[in-house]
């Protein structure tokens, strides 16, 4: 009765009351509710889920006690306050909801505040927008990011020391703590690949790509490299493509994809990929170097020099670019330029084993045998775990010194890396030349037992076939040649050697058939110069005056100044590159070099030039090096697998 007369005093209040009573059907006084119903139609009606409750149970109780405050007073405070949607710090349990509902008082009815609080509580649990993320975790707080960097570095050191199991454990913990970071997945995938755990490596890369939502280009690229090594070319292309989609500026993906296409003979596609790499990533020494090698292969040497110049300009410390450039000049018999470029390569990277090795072979080939040996000894002194340097030095010692010294060097190289096939092959070749046929066969067998599907295995089978041909075992020689061609059908030397064998035996028809088979099955790699004309249309014109890339003007050659250990090597890039900007002529090696090799290794490598032989003797002394006991293995019989392949 009083309730009706109170609500009819105002038309707006009546409408609000009718709306509320239709939904809740509660016969209680308005003042009993813990929230305020606006009485002015000009304001928005506040729904129950937007109640202005305090953030604790105590403040809710106070709100219930102060519910009799006048509506006019509450309207003013309501207009001033802003509506804030947030989850209470403390949620009400079922018992607390029952207590609040039971403490409402008044006519013995159920308290609307308790009902609404319980409804909101259940609604908030179902709606994530009402639940801010909570940082509490039963496993403790998340470690700082700096711990990830330290763990990755430790795993890298363990991997270098071949402690793969420990590295795996560390990287797996990193993935557990930082699943959104792509670096642990990349590192773990590489560790597993080194152990030939292909399935585990694939699973790691797949897990990483999902955890990073496909946005990490490094994971895609490493996965593509793995598939490429396994011969899954189509899968590798898809993964390289995914890497470039994830990040167009990831230069390693463009370059790796281009190298894949080059090996498949797709020269035009490779050029397009390299050009896109330059467009999206800017100047890069690896891209320029690969393009230069393509130009050199197509006999466009001036264009190759310009590209090499761009590569060394992008990074004067790029030892690989200097070496590749020097090798091109060496093939063109520009020996003076080649030597100076080799000197520049070792200055750029004094401990680079490839630089010392290729330079030493070059000097030996042009007649400077002692200097070639010296360079290989320097390379071995700074890279004592590299078997290739000892292998080349052993071959030089065999050719110009004694076989016994060469044997010691071969034995030492085989102990450094027992799975390095070229060492066993070269050693077998030397023993064959010395007339030790059984030893040579055993060494060839040892090389094939490592892996019988590689290019080195194909060369080993070809060399073994020649050995059997020379001693008159023609049927064995034919089987070995067949086996070699099963691995590498593009080997011109193997085809022609087999044809010559048949020719010597009077089988001219068979020899002609073999030559025809070679020309029928060989892969023809065709490249033209049309790409050069369209190159500028692809490259971004903002690239450091790229239009001078294919400039055919010949400038005069300037000889580089002698190396001074006290000079600052971080000189201006233009000055360092301009020394090699011309066309290289001249082969007067005796009087042209101003590079002081002895002074360089003293200051940069802390080596005494007079102690190189002593250092080599320490690593190859028979009293220090234990004797290699070859395990008894089943004799490799090529007819088991490949005899029926070619009739």
XYZ file of C-alpha atoms in Angstrom:
647
model
C 0.000 0.000 0.000
C 2.647 2.527 1.060
C 4.878 1.086 -1.587
C 2.314 1.792 -4.280
C 1.709 5.403 -3.106
C 5.457 6.024 -3.001
C 6.102 4.847 -6.507
C 3.160 6.704 -8.012
C 4.531 10.023 -6.850
C 6.669 10.250 -9.913
C 6.028 8.882 -13.378
C 9.715 8.146 -14.013
C 10.085 6.308 -10.750
C 6.992 4.276 -11.569
C 8.348 3.131 -14.893
C 11.670 2.115 -13.344
C 9.895 0.198 -10.599
C 7.611 -1.673 -12.998
C 10.647 -2.657 -15.070
C 12.424 -4.018 -12.034
C 9.425 -5.818 -10.504
C 8.769 -7.619 -13.781
C 12.261 -9.183 -13.718
C 12.787 -9.866 -10.040
C 9.242 -9.967 -8.516
C 10.486 -8.888 -5.111
C 8.022 -7.002 -2.780
C 10.449 -4.919 -0.798
C 11.141 -1.281 -0.293
C 13.431 0.491 -2.760
C 15.763 1.565 -0.021
C 16.577 -2.064 0.736
C 18.539 -2.517 -2.511
C 22.355 -1.943 -2.403
C 22.344 -0.070 -5.720
C 20.586 3.075 -6.833
C 17.927 3.199 -9.536
C 18.089 6.569 -11.320
C 14.816 8.451 -11.243
C 15.511 10.829 -14.093
C 14.717 9.649 -17.572
C 17.518 11.759 -19.007
C 20.080 9.378 -17.492
C 20.835 5.827 -18.530
C 19.428 3.150 -16.286
C 22.244 1.294 -14.521
C 21.929 -2.480 -15.081
C 22.516 -4.824 -12.175
C 25.923 -6.063 -13.495
C 27.302 -2.501 -13.349
C 26.624 -2.006 -9.622
C 28.922 0.362 -7.753
C 30.048 -2.134 -5.185
C 33.318 -1.871 -3.337
C 36.089 -4.360 -4.026
C 35.896 -6.264 -0.753
C 33.353 -8.068 1.373
C 33.577 -5.454 4.131
C 32.723 -2.601 1.808
C 29.760 -4.592 0.504
C 28.419 -4.907 4.046
C 28.815 -1.168 4.559
C 26.903 -0.562 1.337
C 24.019 -2.638 2.690
C 24.005 -0.701 5.978
C 24.000 2.678 4.216
C 21.270 1.755 1.725
C 18.718 4.096 3.415
C 20.487 7.196 2.188
C 18.202 9.450 0.128
C 17.841 8.971 -3.592
C 18.629 12.615 -4.288
C 21.995 12.353 -2.555
C 22.915 9.194 -4.446
C 21.949 10.655 -7.801
C 24.527 13.410 -7.453
C 27.303 11.023 -6.534
C 26.266 8.690 -9.370
C 26.511 11.441 -11.959
C 30.012 12.343 -10.832
C 31.431 8.850 -10.750
C 32.510 6.944 -13.851
C 31.411 3.385 -14.457
C 34.334 0.938 -14.081
C 34.053 -2.720 -15.025
C 36.427 -4.877 -12.992
C 36.529 -8.189 -11.212
C 36.483 -8.092 -7.407
C 39.793 -8.999 -5.817
C 38.097 -11.536 -3.582
C 35.429 -13.771 -4.991
C 32.511 -14.903 -2.868
C 32.257 -18.555 -2.040
C 28.985 -20.395 -1.879
C 28.856 -20.048 1.925
C 29.525 -16.321 1.760
C 26.823 -15.921 -0.881
C 24.384 -17.724 1.423
C 25.367 -15.519 4.371
C 24.841 -12.353 2.382
C 21.480 -13.617 1.132
C 20.385 -14.569 4.638
C 21.464 -11.310 6.257
C 19.239 -9.154 4.079
C 16.514 -8.949 6.758
C 13.133 -7.388 6.234
C 9.969 -9.434 5.845
C 12.006 -12.667 5.985
C 12.555 -12.615 2.189
C 15.663 -13.427 0.194
C 18.172 -10.572 -0.144
C 18.491 -9.371 -3.736
C 22.097 -8.313 -3.144
C 23.167 -11.867 -2.457
C 21.341 -13.175 -5.505
C 22.856 -10.569 -7.781
C 26.354 -11.098 -6.352
C 26.080 -14.835 -6.908
C 24.828 -14.309 -10.462
C 27.678 -11.918 -11.251
C 30.193 -14.270 -9.726
C 29.105 -17.149 -11.956
C 28.888 -14.857 -14.980
C 32.403 -13.507 -14.398
C 33.807 -17.029 -14.235
C 32.406 -17.805 -17.667
C 33.422 -14.507 -19.308
C 37.195 -13.958 -19.794
C 36.678 -10.203 -20.210
C 35.865 -9.999 -16.499
C 38.928 -12.061 -15.530
C 42.262 -10.240 -15.828
C 45.243 -12.573 -16.313
C 46.637 -13.871 -13.084
C 50.387 -14.278 -12.691
C 50.289 -16.790 -9.851
C 51.877 -20.084 -10.821
C 52.502 -23.201 -8.837
C 55.993 -23.516 -10.379
C 57.145 -20.123 -9.136
C 58.020 -16.900 -10.911
C 59.278 -16.909 -14.487
C 63.072 -16.391 -14.774
C 64.432 -13.216 -16.284
C 65.160 -13.099 -20.012
C 68.880 -12.705 -19.375
C 68.874 -16.299 -18.129
C 67.714 -17.400 -21.584
C 70.673 -15.675 -23.225
C 73.096 -17.284 -20.777
C 71.535 -20.713 -21.250
C 71.714 -20.450 -25.046
C 75.378 -19.477 -24.844
C 76.133 -22.395 -22.523
C 74.323 -24.789 -24.869
C 76.370 -23.425 -27.771
C 79.631 -24.108 -25.935
C 78.503 -27.610 -25.001
C 77.592 -28.316 -28.623
C 81.024 -27.221 -29.812
C 82.537 -29.644 -27.309
C 80.275 -32.462 -28.599
C 78.403 -32.666 -25.278
C 75.081 -32.962 -27.034
C 73.073 -34.561 -24.234
C 73.775 -31.734 -21.806
C 73.010 -29.149 -24.472
C 69.677 -30.835 -25.206
C 68.663 -30.761 -21.540
C 69.420 -27.049 -21.267
C 67.550 -26.188 -24.449
C 64.508 -28.220 -23.430
C 64.344 -26.280 -20.169
C 64.571 -23.042 -22.148
C 61.614 -24.143 -24.265
C 59.608 -24.929 -21.126
C 60.272 -21.504 -19.611
C 60.167 -19.435 -22.813
C 57.937 -21.317 -25.286
C 57.264 -18.162 -27.294
C 60.963 -17.539 -28.103
C 62.206 -19.176 -31.303
C 65.907 -19.361 -30.456
C 65.800 -22.504 -28.290
C 63.926 -24.383 -31.021
C 66.541 -23.402 -33.621
C 69.449 -24.381 -31.378
C 67.860 -27.695 -30.349
C 67.033 -28.561 -33.952
C 70.663 -28.015 -34.956
C 71.929 -30.146 -32.073
C 69.608 -32.971 -33.063
C 70.606 -32.640 -36.731
C 74.274 -32.983 -35.811
C 73.414 -36.318 -34.204
C 71.399 -37.428 -37.280
C 68.190 -37.417 -35.233
C 66.121 -36.289 -38.174
C 62.677 -37.128 -36.811
C 63.349 -35.351 -33.511
C 64.715 -32.305 -35.334
C 61.626 -32.125 -37.540
C 59.363 -32.381 -34.493
C 61.294 -29.599 -32.768
C 60.991 -27.252 -35.734
C 57.281 -28.064 -36.110
C 56.684 -27.409 -32.425
C 58.606 -24.141 -32.634
C 56.684 -22.921 -35.663
C 53.403 -23.578 -33.853
C 54.575 -21.951 -30.624
C 55.660 -18.818 -32.492
C 52.512 -18.855 -34.656
C 54.609 -19.192 -37.806
C 56.160 -15.739 -37.401
C 59.770 -16.787 -36.752
C 61.701 -16.965 -40.062
C 64.742 -18.645 -38.510
C 62.796 -21.776 -37.590
C 61.403 -22.113 -41.128
C 64.828 -21.539 -42.663
C 66.629 -24.102 -40.477
C 63.894 -26.613 -41.175
C 64.291 -25.944 -44.911
C 68.050 -26.502 -44.703
C 67.435 -29.830 -42.963
C 65.009 -30.986 -45.654
C 67.371 -29.818 -48.381
C 70.194 -31.922 -46.942
C 67.894 -34.918 -46.869
C 66.985 -34.432 -50.536
C 63.384 -33.318 -49.944
C 63.604 -30.488 -52.452
C 59.872 -29.761 -52.702
C 59.464 -29.592 -48.943
C 62.548 -27.379 -48.657
C 61.117 -24.933 -51.207
C 57.877 -24.673 -49.228
C 59.755 -23.999 -45.999
C 62.026 -21.374 -47.585
C 58.902 -19.725 -48.958
C 57.325 -19.740 -45.486
C 60.463 -18.118 -44.069
C 60.371 -15.287 -46.592
C 56.651 -14.777 -45.912
C 57.317 -14.548 -42.175
C 60.017 -11.931 -42.784
C 60.894 -10.546 -46.206
C 64.077 -9.102 -44.746
C 65.492 -12.504 -43.729
C 68.454 -12.627 -46.078
C 69.524 -16.181 -45.174
C 66.238 -17.585 -46.490
C 66.568 -15.849 -49.870
C 70.190 -16.933 -50.232
C 69.592 -20.515 -49.090
C 66.653 -20.864 -51.457
C 68.752 -19.488 -54.347
C 71.570 -21.945 -53.618
C 69.014 -24.777 -53.652
C 67.811 -23.706 -57.101
C 71.389 -23.412 -58.344
C 72.094 -26.996 -57.354
C 68.965 -28.042 -59.208
C 70.128 -26.187 -62.322
C 67.444 -23.474 -62.140
C 69.750 -20.542 -62.848
C 67.014 -18.089 -63.795
C 64.989 -18.834 -60.666
C 68.111 -18.485 -58.526
C 68.858 -15.068 -59.992
C 65.322 -13.895 -59.290
C 65.583 -15.009 -55.665
C 68.941 -13.294 -55.214
C 67.552 -10.118 -56.743
C 64.591 -10.198 -54.343
C 67.021 -10.664 -51.496
C 68.822 -7.482 -52.507
C 65.535 -5.655 -52.942
C 64.087 -6.490 -49.545
C 67.292 -6.774 -47.499
C 69.670 -4.277 -49.066
C 73.309 -4.898 -49.922
C 74.652 -8.212 -48.650
C 78.049 -9.762 -49.333
C 76.705 -13.308 -49.713
C 74.149 -12.279 -52.327
C 76.720 -10.307 -54.313
C 79.252 -13.117 -54.003
C 76.830 -15.740 -55.355
C 75.837 -13.458 -58.221
C 79.502 -12.875 -58.998
C 80.172 -16.609 -59.143
C 77.266 -16.998 -61.546
C 78.721 -14.307 -63.785
C 82.144 -15.928 -63.648
C 80.625 -19.293 -64.594
C 78.994 -17.597 -67.584
C 82.383 -16.134 -68.597
C 81.267 -12.560 -67.825
C 84.326 -11.771 -65.753
C 84.093 -7.994 -65.676
C 80.545 -8.184 -64.332
C 81.802 -10.724 -61.780
C 84.539 -8.345 -60.653
C 82.018 -5.551 -60.192
C 79.845 -7.836 -58.091
C 82.819 -8.973 -56.020
C 83.662 -5.316 -55.523
C 80.151 -4.718 -54.189
C 80.488 -7.717 -51.864
C 83.745 -6.527 -50.341
C 82.351 -3.015 -50.112
C 79.380 -4.237 -48.095
C 81.716 -6.060 -45.729
C 85.488 -5.602 -46.083
C 85.921 -8.285 -43.423
C 84.131 -10.895 -45.539
C 86.898 -13.440 -45.963
C 84.730 -15.657 -48.178
C 84.266 -12.879 -50.733
C 87.999 -12.191 -50.945
C 88.751 -15.913 -51.357
C 86.114 -16.397 -54.073
C 87.419 -13.345 -55.918
C 91.000 -14.616 -55.648
C 90.002 -18.018 -56.989
C 88.376 -16.426 -60.016
C 91.529 -14.462 -60.767
C 93.592 -17.604 -60.204
C 91.518 -19.434 -62.829
C 92.136 -16.556 -65.221
C 95.875 -16.875 -64.453
C 96.002 -13.386 -63.002
C 98.402 -14.653 -60.366
C 99.489 -11.269 -59.071
C 95.928 -10.192 -58.400
C 95.101 -13.584 -56.877
C 98.006 -13.385 -54.415
C 97.076 -9.859 -53.345
C 93.468 -10.898 -52.833
C 94.593 -13.873 -50.740
C 96.652 -11.487 -48.650
C 93.574 -9.344 -48.186
C 91.588 -12.430 -47.161
C 93.945 -13.405 -44.325
C 94.035 -9.804 -43.156
C 90.251 -9.804 -43.000
C 90.182 -13.069 -41.010
C 93.617 -14.135 -39.731
C 92.421 -17.496 -38.359
C 90.275 -18.554 -41.295
C 91.316 -22.077 -42.262
C 89.942 -21.801 -45.791
C 92.029 -18.726 -46.543
C 95.307 -20.356 -45.478
C 94.435 -23.616 -47.224
C 93.473 -22.181 -50.627
C 96.342 -19.710 -50.586
C 98.818 -22.483 -49.784
C 97.545 -24.651 -52.660
C 97.734 -21.669 -55.005
C 101.364 -20.940 -54.130
C 102.315 -24.590 -54.589
C 100.579 -24.720 -57.975
C 102.440 -21.658 -59.270
C 105.780 -23.148 -58.202
C 106.393 -21.672 -54.747
C 106.442 -25.012 -52.923
C 108.114 -23.849 -49.717
C 105.775 -20.920 -49.365
C 102.799 -23.195 -49.957
C 103.965 -25.557 -47.204
C 104.552 -22.635 -44.898
C 101.051 -21.287 -45.425
C 99.527 -24.705 -44.723
C 101.603 -25.017 -41.542
C 100.385 -21.596 -40.397
C 96.832 -22.648 -41.056
C 97.347 -25.857 -39.083
C 98.935 -23.960 -36.187
C 95.852 -21.765 -35.778
C 93.408 -24.594 -36.645
C 94.903 -27.755 -35.132
C 91.573 -29.648 -35.379
C 91.172 -29.257 -39.139
C 92.091 -32.431 -41.085
C 91.984 -30.825 -44.543
C 95.092 -28.715 -43.941
C 97.065 -31.786 -42.883
C 95.714 -33.739 -45.866
C 96.935 -31.130 -48.379
C 100.239 -30.792 -46.574
C 100.667 -34.571 -46.664
C 100.120 -34.630 -50.431
C 102.733 -31.878 -50.885
C 105.188 -33.742 -48.684
C 104.603 -36.934 -50.664
C 105.141 -35.181 -53.982
C 108.193 -33.139 -53.004
C 109.571 -34.963 -49.950
C 109.078 -38.486 -48.571
C 106.152 -40.879 -48.261
C 106.933 -41.626 -44.604
C 106.345 -38.011 -43.565
C 103.148 -37.976 -45.633
C 101.940 -41.133 -43.846
C 102.424 -39.509 -40.461
C 100.429 -36.488 -41.559
C 97.652 -38.661 -43.025
C 97.485 -40.695 -39.824
C 97.240 -37.549 -37.735
C 94.505 -36.139 -39.993
C 92.493 -39.373 -39.771
C 92.673 -39.260 -35.967
C 91.470 -35.666 -35.872
C 88.332 -36.573 -37.821
C 87.883 -40.315 -38.485
C 84.728 -39.640 -40.550
C 86.403 -37.300 -43.042
C 86.264 -39.325 -46.251
C 88.712 -37.283 -48.416
C 91.549 -38.011 -45.965
C 91.110 -41.774 -46.344
C 90.751 -41.452 -50.128
C 93.906 -39.356 -50.490
C 95.817 -41.709 -48.235
C 94.627 -44.674 -50.291
C 95.717 -42.948 -53.491
C 99.211 -42.415 -52.066
C 99.531 -46.060 -51.012
C 98.396 -47.148 -54.465
C 101.097 -44.997 -56.046
C 103.591 -46.541 -53.652
C 102.527 -50.006 -54.785
C 100.795 -51.009 -51.543
C 97.621 -52.259 -53.216
C 96.167 -54.123 -50.251
C 96.635 -51.097 -48.014
C 95.064 -48.883 -50.646
C 92.027 -51.177 -50.912
C 91.668 -51.194 -47.137
C 91.763 -47.401 -46.997
C 89.214 -47.110 -49.803
C 87.005 -49.570 -47.953
C 87.358 -47.481 -44.795
C 86.212 -44.378 -46.673
C 83.161 -46.158 -48.103
C 82.216 -47.592 -44.709
C 81.640 -44.029 -43.462
C 79.007 -43.218 -46.087
C 78.540 -44.828 -49.485
C 76.094 -42.238 -50.881
C 78.106 -39.010 -50.934
C 80.059 -37.283 -53.695
C 83.248 -38.318 -51.934
C 82.093 -41.928 -52.094
C 81.574 -41.559 -55.848
C 85.126 -40.273 -56.257
C 86.430 -43.098 -54.072
C 84.691 -45.724 -56.206
C 86.075 -44.136 -59.368
C 89.633 -44.127 -57.971
C 89.244 -47.707 -56.785
C 87.988 -48.672 -60.247
C 91.101 -47.170 -61.839
C 93.254 -49.173 -59.419
C 91.537 -52.425 -60.388
C 91.771 -51.505 -64.069
C 95.525 -50.981 -63.823
C 96.076 -54.349 -62.178
C 93.861 -56.149 -64.701
C 90.698 -56.781 -62.649
C 88.435 -55.490 -65.404
C 85.154 -56.934 -64.147
C 85.707 -55.370 -60.711
C 86.648 -52.084 -62.380
C 83.416 -52.054 -64.404
C 81.334 -52.707 -61.284
C 83.092 -49.926 -59.419
C 82.553 -47.452 -62.271
C 78.879 -48.426 -62.349
C 78.570 -47.890 -58.616
C 80.206 -44.482 -58.881
C 77.792 -43.394 -61.607
C 74.843 -44.572 -59.533
C 75.818 -41.925 -56.995
C 76.891 -39.181 -59.393
C 75.698 -39.665 -62.948
C 77.132 -36.274 -64.013
C 80.787 -37.232 -63.566
C 82.435 -36.723 -66.947
C 85.691 -38.305 -65.741
C 84.016 -41.537 -64.646
C 82.093 -41.930 -67.914
C 85.155 -41.269 -70.051
C 87.377 -43.528 -67.916
C 84.924 -46.368 -68.343
C 84.692 -45.690 -72.079
C 88.488 -45.708 -72.339
C 88.600 -49.061 -70.544
C 86.276 -50.568 -73.156
C 88.249 -48.901 -75.930
C 91.490 -50.434 -74.664
C 89.841 -53.853 -74.614
C 88.785 -53.503 -78.239
C 85.084 -52.927 -77.481
C 84.704 -49.818 -79.614
C 80.937 -50.234 -79.949
C 80.518 -50.492 -76.180
C 82.773 -47.471 -75.660
C 80.659 -45.408 -78.061
C 77.495 -46.504 -76.257
C 78.926 -45.307 -72.951
C 79.834 -41.922 -74.419
C 76.342 -41.566 -75.880
C 74.803 -42.470 -72.518
C 76.718 -39.647 -70.898
C 75.497 -37.051 -73.390
C 71.926 -38.332 -73.156
C 71.595 -38.253 -69.382
C 73.667 -35.205 -68.489
C 71.876 -32.165 -67.113
C 72.291 -29.215 -69.421
C 72.584 -25.965 -67.483
C 71.739 -23.045 -69.727
C 72.329 -19.459 -68.703
C 72.055 -16.320 -70.782
C 72.765 -12.632 -70.444
C 69.153 -11.483 -70.689
C 68.906 -11.340 -66.896
C 71.530 -8.593 -66.807
C 69.274 -6.234 -68.761
C 66.331 -6.816 -66.426
C 68.358 -6.656 -63.228
C 67.801 -2.943 -62.627
C 64.045 -3.334 -62.850
C 64.029 -5.623 -59.831
C 66.606 -3.990 -57.591
C 65.498 -1.190 -55.338
C 66.986 2.008 -56.849
C 67.867 3.289 -53.382
C 70.613 0.713 -52.987
C 73.864 2.628 -52.727
C 74.204 3.633 -56.382
C 73.488 0.102 -57.569
C 73.382 1.299 -61.175
C 77.179 1.268 -61.165
C 77.066 -2.486 -60.536
C 77.396 -3.451 -64.177
C 79.672 -0.601 -65.251
C 82.005 -1.942 -67.924
C 84.477 0.928 -67.827
C 88.000 -0.223 -67.079
C 89.983 1.728 -64.534
C 93.688 1.553 -63.969
C 94.889 -0.996 -61.435
C 96.465 0.314 -58.254
C 98.715 -1.930 -56.253
C 97.745 -2.150 -52.580
C 100.166 -0.827 -50.055
C 102.102 -3.201 -47.842
C 100.464 -4.369 -44.662
C 101.630 -2.574 -41.541
C 100.787 -4.169 -38.204
C 100.423 -0.788 -36.599
C 97.934 0.490 -39.137
C 94.305 0.813 -38.246
C 92.520 -1.888 -40.226
C 89.179 -0.126 -40.009
C 90.046 2.185 -42.908
C 87.541 3.706 -45.249
C 85.661 1.075 -47.207
C 85.946 2.959 -50.483
C 89.714 3.212 -50.142
C 90.158 -0.475 -49.321
C 87.955 -1.618 -52.193
C 89.290 0.780 -54.793
C 92.615 -1.041 -54.695
C 90.980 -3.948 -56.494
C 88.714 -1.991 -58.822
C 90.570 -2.466 -62.093
C 91.329 -5.189 -64.593
C 94.010 -7.505 -63.268
C 97.066 -8.143 -65.374
C 100.634 -9.154 -64.690
C 102.206 -12.240 -63.103
C 105.542 -11.023 -61.774
C 105.099 -12.638 -58.362
C 108.726 -12.365 -57.350
C 108.826 -8.578 -57.244
C 105.195 -7.616 -56.736
C 104.381 -8.663 -53.200
C 104.929 -6.176 -50.400
C 103.104 -8.211 -47.787
C 105.342 -9.233 -44.855
C 103.966 -12.646 -43.911
C 106.347 -13.258 -41.003
C 105.621 -9.894 -39.432
C 101.900 -10.468 -39.872
C 101.784 -13.835 -38.082
C 103.983 -12.498 -35.271
C 101.691 -9.581 -34.531
C 98.296 -11.037 -35.388
C 98.676 -14.724 -34.536
C 101.515 -14.651 -31.987
C 103.400 -17.288 -33.953
C 107.143 -17.606 -34.451
C 107.846 -18.333 -38.139
C 110.925 -20.374 -37.134
C 108.881 -22.663 -34.875
C 106.287 -23.839 -37.407
C 108.086 -27.137 -38.055
C 108.387 -27.728 -34.317
C 104.649 -27.204 -33.848
C 103.923 -29.576 -36.719
C 106.283 -32.205 -35.297
C 104.518 -32.090 -31.945
C 101.183 -32.935 -33.532
C 102.522 -35.613 -35.890
C 105.171 -37.304 -33.725
C 104.705 -41.097 -33.882
C 105.569 -41.355 -30.168
C 102.657 -39.064 -29.361
C 100.130 -40.272 -31.882
C 98.693 -43.652 -31.042
C 98.600 -46.317 -33.713
C 95.357 -46.660 -35.634
C 93.932 -50.166 -35.437
C 91.507 -50.648 -38.272
C 88.527 -52.835 -37.354
C 87.871 -55.900 -39.411
C 84.966 -55.126 -41.724
C 83.191 -56.924 -44.473
C 84.792 -56.166 -47.830
C 82.723 -53.710 -49.815
C 81.225 -55.468 -52.815
C 79.591 -53.010 -55.212
C 77.792 -55.760 -57.065
C 75.563 -56.290 -54.019
C 73.694 -53.043 -54.688
C 74.601 -51.566 -58.011
C 75.761 -54.264 -60.406
C 72.306 -54.708 -61.877
C 71.579 -51.015 -62.159
C 73.412 -50.458 -65.426
C 73.599 -53.350 -67.867
